[in-house]
Amino acid sequence: MKLLRYGALDQEKPGLLDSKGVLRDLSGTIPDLAGKALTSASLAKIKALDPESLPAVSGSPRIGACVGDVRNFIAVGLNFADHAAETGAEIPKEPILFNKAPNCIVGPNDDVIIPKGSKKTDWEVELAIVIGDGGSYIPEDKAFAAIAGFAVCNDVSEREFQIERGGQWAKGKGCPTFGPLGPWLVTTDEVKDVQNLGMWLDVDGERVQNGSTKTMIFGAAYLVHYISQFMRLDAGDVITTGTPPGVGLGFKPPRFLKGGEVVKLGIEGLGEQQQNFKAYQG
C-alpha cells in the first residue's frame, strides 16, 4: 500500500493511493497515519478494505508528511560507503546515531527555510524507515516484522552548525523544516528489495546525487535491530538511514544552498519530493 497524509498544515487527514493513482480518504478508518495506526494489526485492517469503497479526494490537496505525531526521529550518519569516502571519513565500525528534532518534519513539497546565520546548508536524499510494531532488543531476522514501511526523506543539514560549532550533530540537523518526509509511506510488501533502490537528488535541474541503497554499510534490518538495543522503538518512529555521495560538502570546492534553489529528489518505488529553499526572513 501507498499511504499518505493530505490537507493543510496541522490539519492533515490519512489517505491511501489506490492502484489507479486515485487518492482515497482513510479518515473514516483511522484518525491519522500515526502511532498505533501503523501497527501490523492496523495495517492489515486497512489492506483488507476495498479501496474503491473509500471516498475519493477531489482536487490536488497539499501532501503532508506521510507520518504524523512522530516522537522519535533517529538518523544514521556516514552509512553509505561511497559517501564516507567523499567526506574522507573512515568506515564506521558501528552505526553512528543522532537525533533530528521531530518538529522539523514537513511535507515532501513544503518550503525549506535556511536558518538564520546559515553559511553551509546542504542536501541529503535518504531512505526512511517507519516503525510499526517496534519494541526493544529486536532480532535482526525479525526486524522487517517491526517495520510499517519506507519513505523518502531529505535530511537537510547545516554543516557549520553540525561540524564546526562543537557538541553533537543534532544542532545542524533539527532546524525548522529540515525533515521533508514522504510523499508516501510504502508498506514493506510493496518493496521487493530495500537494499537495491536507486536514489537521486537534483539542485536547480542538475543531478548531484545518483546512488543506491545497495552501498549502505548497515542495512535496514540491521539498523532496526541495532537501534533497538539502545532505545525502545515505538509505532510511528522514523529512522532516516544515511545518504549516497553528491552532497554539497563533498564538492571541491564545497557547494551550499543560499536560498532561491529548487531541490528535487526521489527513491525508486517510494516517490519524489520537490522543495523551494528560502532564506530566513526575520
mmCIF file of C-alpha atoms in Angstrom:
data_model
loop_
_atom_site.group_PDB
_atom_site.id
_atom_site.type_symbol
_atom_site.label_atom_id
_atom_site.label_comp_id
_atom_site.label_asym_id
_atom_site.label_seq_id
_atom_site.Cartn_x
_atom_site.Cartn_y
_atom_site.Cartn_z
ATOM 1 C CA MET A 1 0.000 0.000 0.000
ATOM 2 C CA LYS A 2 0.923 3.624 -0.526
ATOM 3 C CA LEU A 3 -0.335 5.550 2.488
ATOM 4 C CA LEU A 4 -0.158 9.311 2.913
ATOM 5 C CA ARG A 5 -1.492 12.360 4.697
ATOM 6 C CA TYR A 6 -3.102 15.246 2.883
ATOM 7 C CA GLY A 7 -4.553 18.664 3.663
ATOM 8 C CA ALA A 8 -3.475 21.936 5.225
ATOM 9 C CA LEU A 9 -0.588 22.026 7.689
ATOM 10 C CA ASP A 10 -1.627 20.618 11.080
ATOM 11 C CA GLN A 11 -4.996 19.584 9.617
ATOM 12 C CA GLU A 12 -3.856 16.575 7.599
ATOM 13 C CA LYS A 13 -6.098 13.570 7.047
ATOM 14 C CA PRO A 14 -4.959 9.996 6.378
ATOM 15 C CA GLY A 15 -5.245 8.709 2.841
ATOM 16 C CA LEU A 16 -4.464 5.832 0.528
ATOM 17 C CA LEU A 17 -3.315 5.956 -3.083
ATOM 18 C CA ASP A 18 -5.142 3.244 -4.993
ATOM 19 C CA SER A 19 -3.787 1.225 -7.934
ATOM 20 C CA LYS A 20 -5.167 3.790 -10.390
ATOM 21 C CA GLY A 21 -3.467 6.692 -8.647
ATOM 22 C CA VAL A 22 -6.682 7.963 -7.040
ATOM 23 C CA LEU A 23 -6.310 9.469 -3.569
ATOM 24 C CA ARG A 24 -8.778 7.864 -1.153
ATOM 25 C CA ASP A 25 -9.785 9.189 2.266
ATOM 26 C CA LEU A 26 -8.971 6.917 5.229
ATOM 27 C CA SER A 27 -10.254 9.216 7.977
ATOM 28 C CA GLY A 28 -13.302 7.004 8.498
ATOM 29 C CA THR A 29 -10.972 4.092 9.280
ATOM 30 C CA ILE A 30 -8.120 5.643 11.274
ATOM 31 C CA PRO A 31 -7.808 9.090 12.893
ATOM 32 C CA ASP A 32 -4.340 9.728 11.467
ATOM 33 C CA LEU A 33 -1.397 7.900 9.956
ATOM 34 C CA ALA A 34 0.427 7.937 13.265
ATOM 35 C CA GLY A 35 1.239 5.830 16.297
ATOM 36 C CA LYS A 36 -0.869 2.700 16.721
ATOM 37 C CA ALA A 37 -2.479 3.186 13.299
ATOM 38 C CA LEU A 38 0.861 1.936 11.911
ATOM 39 C CA THR A 39 0.983 -1.388 13.765
ATOM 40 C CA SER A 40 0.741 -4.591 11.761
ATOM 41 C CA ALA A 41 -2.776 -5.242 13.053
ATOM 42 C CA SER A 42 -3.958 -1.804 11.921
ATOM 43 C CA LEU A 43 -2.256 -2.063 8.533
ATOM 44 C CA ALA A 44 -3.860 -5.481 7.990
ATOM 45 C CA LYS A 45 -7.306 -3.943 8.522
ATOM 46 C CA ILE A 46 -6.523 -1.176 6.030
ATOM 47 C CA LYS A 47 -5.207 -3.680 3.493
ATOM 48 C CA ALA A 48 -8.421 -5.687 3.782
ATOM 49 C CA LEU A 49 -10.507 -2.692 2.667
ATOM 50 C CA ASP A 50 -11.752 -2.332 -0.891
ATOM 51 C CA PRO A 51 -10.066 0.938 -1.928
ATOM 52 C CA GLU A 52 -12.986 1.828 -4.180
ATOM 53 C CA SER A 53 -15.255 1.783 -1.136
ATOM 54 C CA LEU A 54 -13.322 4.722 0.292
ATOM 55 C CA PRO A 55 -14.266 8.305 -0.649
ATOM 56 C CA ALA A 56 -12.174 9.760 -3.467
ATOM 57 C CA VAL A 57 -10.487 13.051 -2.631
ATOM 58 C CA SER A 58 -11.146 15.772 -5.195
ATOM 59 C CA GLY A 59 -8.707 18.388 -6.419
ATOM 60 C CA SER A 60 -4.993 18.495 -5.703
ATOM 61 C CA PRO A 61 -4.584 18.933 -1.951
ATOM 62 C CA ARG A 62 -1.280 19.591 -0.272
ATOM 63 C CA ILE A 63 0.557 16.379 0.612
ATOM 64 C CA GLY A 64 1.777 16.396 4.191
ATOM 65 C CA ALA A 65 4.470 14.354 5.874
ATOM 66 C CA CYS A 66 3.494 10.702 5.496
ATOM 67 C CA VAL A 67 3.644 10.106 9.272
ATOM 68 C CA GLY A 68 2.077 12.285 11.949
ATOM 69 C CA ASP A 69 2.966 12.837 15.598
ATOM 70 C CA VAL A 70 6.498 11.437 15.243
ATOM 71 C CA ARG A 71 8.075 11.109 18.666
ATOM 72 C CA ASN A 72 11.496 9.735 17.748
ATOM 73 C CA PHE A 73 13.247 10.929 14.593
ATOM 74 C CA ILE A 74 16.504 8.973 14.586
ATOM 75 C CA ALA A 75 19.220 9.437 11.977
ATOM 76 C CA VAL A 76 22.239 7.409 10.923
ATOM 77 C CA GLY A 77 25.433 9.167 9.870
ATOM 78 C CA LEU A 78 28.054 8.113 7.305
ATOM 79 C CA ASN A 79 26.088 4.990 6.405
ATOM 80 C CA PHE A 80 26.985 4.789 2.702
ATOM 81 C CA ALA A 81 30.483 3.587 1.847
ATOM 82 C CA ASP A 82 30.767 5.944 -1.131
ATOM 83 C CA HIS A 83 29.532 8.943 0.891
ATOM 84 C CA ALA A 84 32.015 8.207 3.695
ATOM 85 C CA ALA A 85 34.755 8.145 1.046
ATOM 86 C CA GLU A 86 33.785 11.555 -0.363
ATOM 87 C CA THR A 87 33.963 13.123 3.103
ATOM 88 C CA GLY A 88 37.297 11.462 3.890
ATOM 89 C CA ALA A 89 35.814 9.651 6.875
ATOM 90 C CA GLU A 90 36.646 6.126 7.954
ATOM 91 C CA ILE A 91 34.002 3.430 7.525
ATOM 92 C CA PRO A 92 32.161 3.275 10.878
ATOM 93 C CA LYS A 93 32.541 0.032 12.813
ATOM 94 C CA GLU A 94 29.071 0.554 14.292
ATOM 95 C CA PRO A 95 26.216 2.821 13.184
ATOM 96 C CA ILE A 96 26.620 6.500 14.057
ATOM 97 C CA LEU A 97 23.334 7.678 15.576
ATOM 98 C CA PHE A 98 21.945 11.132 16.233
ATOM 99 C CA ASN A 99 18.522 12.708 16.573
ATOM 100 C CA LYS A 100 16.699 15.143 14.363
ATOM 101 C CA ALA A 101 14.054 17.220 16.099
ATOM 102 C CA PRO A 102 10.667 15.619 15.332
ATOM 103 C CA ASN A 103 9.120 19.055 14.820
ATOM 104 C CA CYS A 104 11.442 19.693 11.866
ATOM 105 C CA ILE A 105 9.351 17.246 9.813
ATOM 106 C CA VAL A 106 7.382 18.850 6.972
ATOM 107 C CA GLY A 107 5.615 17.710 3.830
ATOM 108 C CA PRO A 108 7.604 16.489 0.832
ATOM 109 C CA ASN A 109 6.899 19.601 -1.227
ATOM 110 C CA ASP A 110 6.837 22.232 1.509
ATOM 111 C CA ASP A 111 9.312 25.111 1.510
ATOM 112 C CA VAL A 112 12.577 24.606 3.386
ATOM 113 C CA ILE A 113 13.814 27.626 5.330
ATOM 114 C CA ILE A 114 17.562 28.174 5.523
ATOM 115 C CA PRO A 115 18.303 29.056 9.168
ATOM 116 C CA LYS A 116 19.288 32.481 10.399
ATOM 117 C CA GLY A 117 23.058 32.878 10.083
ATOM 118 C CA SER A 118 23.476 29.757 7.958
ATOM 119 C CA LYS A 119 26.527 29.542 5.717
ATOM 120 C CA LYS A 120 26.516 25.843 4.829
ATOM 121 C CA THR A 121 23.016 24.419 4.325
ATOM 122 C CA ASP A 122 23.248 21.090 2.491
ATOM 123 C CA TRP A 123 21.020 18.392 0.993
ATOM 124 C CA GLU A 124 20.823 14.600 1.574
ATOM 125 C CA VAL A 125 18.413 12.180 -0.097
ATOM 126 C CA GLU A 126 17.753 9.329 2.322
ATOM 127 C CA LEU A 127 15.699 6.189 2.802
ATOM 128 C CA ALA A 128 13.475 6.477 5.882
ATOM 129 C CA ILE A 129 12.213 3.505 7.869
ATOM 130 C CA VAL A 130 8.841 3.912 9.610
ATOM 131 C CA ILE A 131 8.350 1.657 12.627
ATOM 132 C CA GLY A 132 5.169 -0.377 13.006
ATOM 133 C CA ASP A 133 5.153 -2.854 15.890
ATOM 134 C CA GLY A 134 8.560 -1.878 17.261
ATOM 135 C CA GLY A 135 9.957 -2.963 20.605
ATOM 136 C CA SER A 136 13.309 -3.410 22.313
ATOM 137 C CA TYR A 137 16.087 -5.905 21.509
ATOM 138 C CA ILE A 138 14.568 -6.800 18.137
ATOM 139 C CA PRO A 139 16.431 -9.716 16.476
ATOM 140 C CA GLU A 140 17.785 -8.834 13.051
ATOM 141 C CA ASP A 141 15.905 -11.723 11.440
ATOM 142 C CA LYS A 142 12.628 -10.305 12.808
ATOM 143 C CA ALA A 143 13.330 -6.657 12.083
ATOM 144 C CA PHE A 144 11.145 -6.435 8.990
ATOM 145 C CA ALA A 145 8.154 -7.537 11.075
ATOM 146 C CA ALA A 146 8.719 -4.388 13.144
ATOM 147 C CA ILE A 147 8.671 -2.065 10.108
ATOM 148 C CA ALA A 148 5.461 -0.467 8.803
ATOM 149 C CA GLY A 149 7.088 0.787 5.617
ATOM 150 C CA PHE A 150 9.571 3.061 3.910
ATOM 151 C CA ALA A 151 9.604 6.654 2.685
ATOM 152 C CA VAL A 152 11.794 9.331 1.117
ATOM 153 C CA CYS A 153 13.484 11.809 3.461
ATOM 154 C CA ASN A 154 15.611 14.869 2.739
ATOM 155 C CA ASP A 155 17.981 15.047 5.711
ATOM 156 C CA VAL A 156 18.644 18.764 5.307
ATOM 157 C CA SER A 157 21.820 19.685 7.209
ATOM 158 C CA GLU A 158 23.663 22.847 8.227
ATOM 159 C CA ARG A 159 27.307 21.777 8.092
ATOM 160 C CA GLU A 160 28.826 24.660 10.073
ATOM 161 C CA PHE A 161 26.330 24.075 12.900
ATOM 162 C CA GLN A 162 26.884 20.313 12.658
ATOM 163 C CA ILE A 163 30.673 20.106 12.403
ATOM 164 C CA GLU A 164 32.331 23.374 13.374
ATOM 165 C CA ARG A 165 30.427 24.560 16.432
ATOM 166 C CA GLY A 166 31.166 21.748 18.862
ATOM 167 C CA GLY A 167 28.937 19.212 20.551
ATOM 168 C CA GLN A 168 26.683 16.783 18.760
ATOM 169 C CA TRP A 169 25.498 16.690 15.155
ATOM 170 C CA ALA A 170 21.934 17.361 16.299
ATOM 171 C CA LYS A 171 22.412 21.132 16.259
ATOM 172 C CA GLY A 172 22.881 21.131 12.472
ATOM 173 C CA LYS A 173 20.119 18.629 11.758
ATOM 174 C CA GLY A 174 16.952 19.706 13.522
ATOM 175 C CA CYS A 175 16.331 23.270 12.346
ATOM 176 C CA PRO A 176 12.697 24.015 11.410
ATOM 177 C CA THR A 177 11.702 22.413 8.050
ATOM 178 C CA PHE A 178 14.875 20.260 7.938
ATOM 179 C CA GLY A 179 12.923 16.997 7.612
ATOM 180 C CA PRO A 180 10.783 16.733 4.445
ATOM 181 C CA LEU A 181 9.176 13.272 4.605
ATOM 182 C CA GLY A 182 7.073 11.449 2.011
ATOM 183 C CA PRO A 183 5.125 11.654 -0.240
ATOM 184 C CA TRP A 184 4.083 8.143 0.725
ATOM 185 C CA LEU A 185 4.646 5.530 3.333
ATOM 186 C CA VAL A 186 5.114 2.437 1.164
ATOM 187 C CA THR A 187 4.399 -0.747 3.099
ATOM 188 C CA THR A 188 7.069 -3.430 3.167
ATOM 189 C CA ASP A 189 5.101 -5.835 0.963
ATOM 190 C CA GLU A 190 5.464 -3.390 -1.952
ATOM 191 C CA VAL A 191 9.247 -3.067 -1.656
ATOM 192 C CA LYS A 192 10.903 -6.101 -3.260
ATOM 193 C CA ASP A 193 14.475 -5.356 -2.171
ATOM 194 C CA VAL A 194 15.002 -2.362 0.062
ATOM 195 C CA GLN A 195 18.769 -2.807 -0.319
ATOM 196 C CA ASN A 196 18.677 -2.225 -4.068
ATOM 197 C CA LEU A 197 16.773 1.017 -4.659
ATOM 198 C CA GLY A 198 18.028 3.831 -6.854
ATOM 199 C CA MET A 199 18.271 7.252 -5.196
ATOM 200 C CA TRP A 200 18.773 10.688 -6.750
ATOM 201 C CA LEU A 201 18.705 14.405 -5.998
ATOM 202 C CA ASP A 202 18.804 17.454 -8.308
ATOM 203 C CA VAL A 203 19.615 21.076 -7.444
ATOM 204 C CA ASP A 204 18.161 23.526 -9.968
ATOM 205 C CA GLY A 205 17.917 20.746 -12.525
ATOM 206 C CA GLU A 206 21.474 19.442 -12.052
ATOM 207 C CA ARG A 207 21.805 15.834 -10.897
ATOM 208 C CA VAL A 208 24.139 15.951 -7.897
ATOM 209 C CA GLN A 209 23.288 12.688 -6.128
ATOM 210 C CA ASN A 210 22.846 9.427 -8.013
ATOM 211 C CA GLY A 211 23.239 6.377 -5.816
ATOM 212 C CA SER A 212 21.642 3.234 -4.459
ATOM 213 C CA THR A 213 20.724 1.703 -1.138
ATOM 214 C CA LYS A 214 22.985 -1.212 -2.102
ATOM 215 C CA THR A 215 26.003 0.812 -0.873
ATOM 216 C CA MET A 216 24.571 1.173 2.632
ATOM 217 C CA ILE A 217 27.107 -0.034 5.184
ATOM 218 C CA PHE A 218 24.393 -1.122 7.620
ATOM 219 C CA GLY A 219 21.151 -2.281 6.024
ATOM 220 C CA ALA A 220 17.614 -1.506 7.121
ATOM 221 C CA ALA A 221 17.067 -4.707 9.091
ATOM 222 C CA TYR A 222 20.358 -4.373 10.950
ATOM 223 C CA LEU A 223 19.651 -0.737 11.833
ATOM 224 C CA VAL A 224 16.289 -1.582 13.394
ATOM 225 C CA HIS A 225 17.941 -4.391 15.358
ATOM 226 C CA TYR A 226 20.888 -2.221 16.401
ATOM 227 C CA ILE A 227 18.935 0.876 17.431
ATOM 228 C CA SER A 228 16.503 -1.219 19.465
ATOM 229 C CA GLN A 229 19.422 -2.209 21.721
ATOM 230 C CA PHE A 230 19.638 1.394 22.951
ATOM 231 C CA MET A 231 16.039 2.613 22.936
ATOM 232 C CA ARG A 232 12.544 1.247 22.522
ATOM 233 C CA LEU A 233 11.220 1.760 19.029
ATOM 234 C CA ASP A 234 7.533 2.671 19.009
ATOM 235 C CA ALA A 235 4.943 2.718 16.254
ATOM 236 C CA GLY A 236 5.415 5.842 14.151
ATOM 237 C CA ASP A 237 9.082 6.368 14.976
ATOM 238 C CA VAL A 238 11.168 7.309 11.938
ATOM 239 C CA ILE A 239 14.746 6.245 11.191
ATOM 240 C CA THR A 240 16.492 8.025 8.331
ATOM 241 C CA THR A 241 19.350 5.868 7.170
ATOM 242 C CA GLY A 242 22.098 7.931 5.519
ATOM 243 C CA THR A 243 22.863 9.345 2.094
ATOM 244 C CA PRO A 244 24.839 8.399 -1.021
ATOM 245 C CA PRO A 245 27.615 10.659 -2.387
ATOM 246 C CA GLY A 246 26.993 14.004 -4.005
ATOM 247 C CA VAL A 247 26.217 16.232 -1.031
ATOM 248 C CA GLY A 248 27.362 19.835 -1.174
ATOM 249 C CA LEU A 249 30.028 19.227 1.460
ATOM 250 C CA GLY A 250 31.697 16.702 -0.822
ATOM 251 C CA PHE A 251 32.162 19.051 -3.790
ATOM 252 C CA LYS A 252 35.544 20.657 -4.400
ATOM 253 C CA PRO A 253 35.066 23.439 -3.540
ATOM 254 C CA PRO A 254 32.008 22.703 -1.380
ATOM 255 C CA ARG A 255 28.609 23.940 -2.582
ATOM 256 C CA PHE A 256 25.837 25.047 -0.274
ATOM 257 C CA LEU A 257 22.299 26.399 -0.537
ATOM 258 C CA LYS A 258 21.756 30.116 -0.061
ATOM 259 C CA GLY A 259 18.064 30.461 -0.930
ATOM 260 C CA GLY A 260 16.198 30.505 -4.223
ATOM 261 C CA GLU A 261 17.143 26.960 -5.229
ATOM 262 C CA VAL A 262 14.717 24.202 -6.214
ATOM 263 C CA VAL A 263 15.667 20.760 -4.913
ATOM 264 C CA LYS A 264 14.071 17.612 -6.351
ATOM 265 C CA LEU A 265 14.752 14.125 -5.054
ATOM 266 C CA GLY A 266 13.374 10.614 -5.097
ATOM 267 C CA ILE A 267 13.866 6.923 -4.420
ATOM 268 C CA GLU A 268 12.839 4.122 -6.746
ATOM 269 C CA GLY A 269 9.306 2.982 -5.877
ATOM 270 C CA LEU A 270 8.940 5.427 -2.974
ATOM 271 C CA GLY A 271 8.050 8.617 -4.831
ATOM 272 C CA GLU A 272 9.539 12.077 -5.306
ATOM 273 C CA GLN A 273 9.842 15.367 -3.447
ATOM 274 C CA GLN A 274 10.385 18.970 -4.538
ATOM 275 C CA GLN A 275 11.264 21.859 -2.241
ATOM 276 C CA ASN A 276 11.887 25.540 -2.721
ATOM 277 C CA PHE A 277 14.715 26.621 -0.424
ATOM 278 C CA LYS A 278 14.178 30.072 1.011
ATOM 279 C CA ALA A 279 16.441 32.313 3.075
ATOM 280 C CA TYR A 280 15.366 33.059 6.630
ATOM 281 C CA GLN A 281 13.360 36.268 6.963
ATOM 282 C CA GLY A 282 13.103 37.993 10.285
#
